[in-house]
C-alpha cells in the first residue's frame, strides 16, 4: 500500500462521526516556558507501560545519574526505565500504587540535588532499520498520550505495511495543552522524529493532525514546512474542527485519511501508524541527544490551582509535590489524573507521575457535577454522539441485565470509553462506568 499525498495543508474529512462540542478550558495554552520541578525523591514503578513489567538492574544503595538504566525486561512488549534524578537508590518495594489490587515493584531514588546526567549516554548512530528500532527501544518511549504502549513495538512493522505516519496533535481533552506546547516550541524535534520514522521504516507520507483551536501551533509548523519545502515534501498538515473526541486514534485516522479501522483491527491494518506529538518530540530529542525518557511534561490546572501551568516533571515525582509546586488556592475537592473526559479521580496524592500521564487537574466543588442518576428518557442523544456508532443506552441495559454476551455482540468491546455519551446524557446515567464494568465481565 503506497500512496503519495501532496505537501502543505490538506483538507480533513468533512463528515463528523459523532462527538460533542466542549468548553475547552485550556487556561495554560499560552505558556511560553516549562517550569521545572526538582523533587527530593522519586518513586518509579516498573510497570509504566503495556506489556511485561521490568526488573531492577540496580540495587539499594547504588548511586545513579539522570538517564541511567535502572530496570529492563527481556520481553518484546516492554520498555526500559531510567533514573529521572541523580542520587541514591533508597529502596525497592512492592506496592499497589493505584489501589487497584495489582502490585508492582517501585524504585525509590533520593536526590543528591545535582541532576547529574549519566556520562555513558551517547547520540544514537543509526545505519539501518534494525539500529533505529533498537534505539527507539533504548529511549524508553511509550505512548505518551495516555496509552503507554511501547513505541518500539508499535513501530515494528512489516515492509510496506504502512504508508501514512500520522502525528496526532489533536489534543481534544479539555484543559490539557502539553501537545500544543510541544508543537509550538519543540517542532524541530517532532519533524526530525517524523522524518526518521518515515526514512527507516519506508513510510512515504506524513500527516500532522491538529484541531482548529491550536492555530498558533499549526501556523508555526506550516511555516517550518514551507521554509524547507524539499526537506518536508512528504509531510502535510490537516486542520480538524475541535469536536471531542477527535484525538482518539481511530478518529484521527478517519478524519485525516478517510480510512475506517474496523472493530478489532489496528491502525496498521489500514496502512496507518499514529504517534502523539509529545511522543514524537521526545523521540526527536533522544535521537539528537541520547537522553532517554526521564521527564514528563504535565499540565497542572483546575480551579484549585494557583498558577496553572505546564511543568517538566521527573518521572516518579509525587503528585503532592507537583501540586505544591504549582500552588493550591484551597484544598481540592477532586484531583484527576488526565483530562475530565477520560481521566481518573485520584484517591491519593502520594501517587507518582508516570510516563504516560499528561495532566493533573485539581478542582474545587463548583467546577464539577456529581451525577444524580435518573431513569433513561430514551432521547437517543447518547447514540447521536457516539463516534463508534454504538448504542450506549442498549449496551448499558444489557450489562445491567448481565447479558454480557449480547452487549459484546452489539459492539461493547469497540467502545473507546471516550465519555461523550456520559457527557450528553440528560438523565446523568454514568454510562462509561457501566460500559467499563461490562467490558471486565467474562
Ligand atoms: S464511551 Fe463508548 S459508547 Fe460512549 S460515546 Fe464513547 S465510544 Fe460511544
Ligand atoms: S442519553 Fe441518557 S437518557 Fe438519553 S437515551 Fe441515552 S441513556 Fe437514555
GROMACS .gro file of N, CA and C and ligand atoms in nm, residues 386-388 390 392 415-421 432 435, ligand 1:
model
   50
  386UNK      N    1  -2.213   0.911   1.977
  386UNK     CA    2  -2.112   0.805   1.984
  386UNK      C    3  -2.031   0.798   1.854
  387UNK      N    4  -1.899   0.825   1.862
  387UNK     CA    5  -1.819   0.824   1.740
  387UNK      C    6  -1.799   0.683   1.683
  388UNK      N    7  -1.827   0.581   1.763
  388UNK     CA    8  -1.812   0.444   1.715
  388UNK      C    9  -1.945   0.387   1.668
  390UNK      N   10  -2.215   0.325   1.822
  390UNK     CA   11  -2.274   0.225   1.912
  390UNK      C   12  -2.406   0.280   1.968
  392UNK      N   13  -2.512   0.323   2.317
  392UNK     CA   14  -2.474   0.310   2.459
  392UNK      C   15  -2.591   0.273   2.549
  415UNK      N   16  -1.607   0.008   2.212
  415UNK     CA   17  -1.623   0.136   2.285
  415UNK      C   18  -1.485   0.185   2.327
  416UNK      N   19  -1.454   0.312   2.300
  416UNK     CA   20  -1.323   0.368   2.333
  416UNK      C   21  -1.325   0.437   2.469
  417UNK      N   22  -1.438   0.431   2.538
  417UNK     CA   23  -1.453   0.494   2.670
  417UNK      C   24  -1.425   0.644   2.663
  418UNK      N   25  -1.470   0.706   2.553
  418UNK     CA   26  -1.441   0.849   2.535
  418UNK      C   27  -1.524   0.937   2.625
  419UNK      N   28  -1.638   0.887   2.673
  419UNK     CA   29  -1.720   0.964   2.766
  419UNK      C   30  -1.820   1.058   2.700
  420UNK      N   31  -1.827   1.061   2.568
  420UNK     CA   32  -1.920   1.154   2.502
  420UNK      C   33  -2.064   1.123   2.540
  421UNK      N   34  -2.100   0.994   2.546
  421UNK     CA   35  -2.238   0.956   2.579
  421UNK      C   36  -2.272   0.999   2.721
  432UNK      N   37  -2.032   0.538   3.101
  432UNK     CA   38  -1.898   0.481   3.085
  432UNK      C   39  -1.864   0.385   3.199
  435UNK      N   40  -2.019   0.071   3.109
  435UNK     CA   41  -1.951   0.010   2.993
  435UNK      C   42  -1.818  -0.052   3.036
  443LIG     S1   43  -1.785   0.599   2.569
  443LIG    FE1   44  -1.810   0.433   2.420
  443LIG     S2   45  -2.030   0.416   2.388
  443LIG    FE2   46  -1.992   0.616   2.485
  443LIG     S3   47  -1.971   0.758   2.315
  443LIG    FE3   48  -1.763   0.689   2.361
  443LIG     S4   49  -1.729   0.513   2.227
  443LIG    FE4   50  -1.951   0.552   2.228
   0.00000   0.00000   0.00000
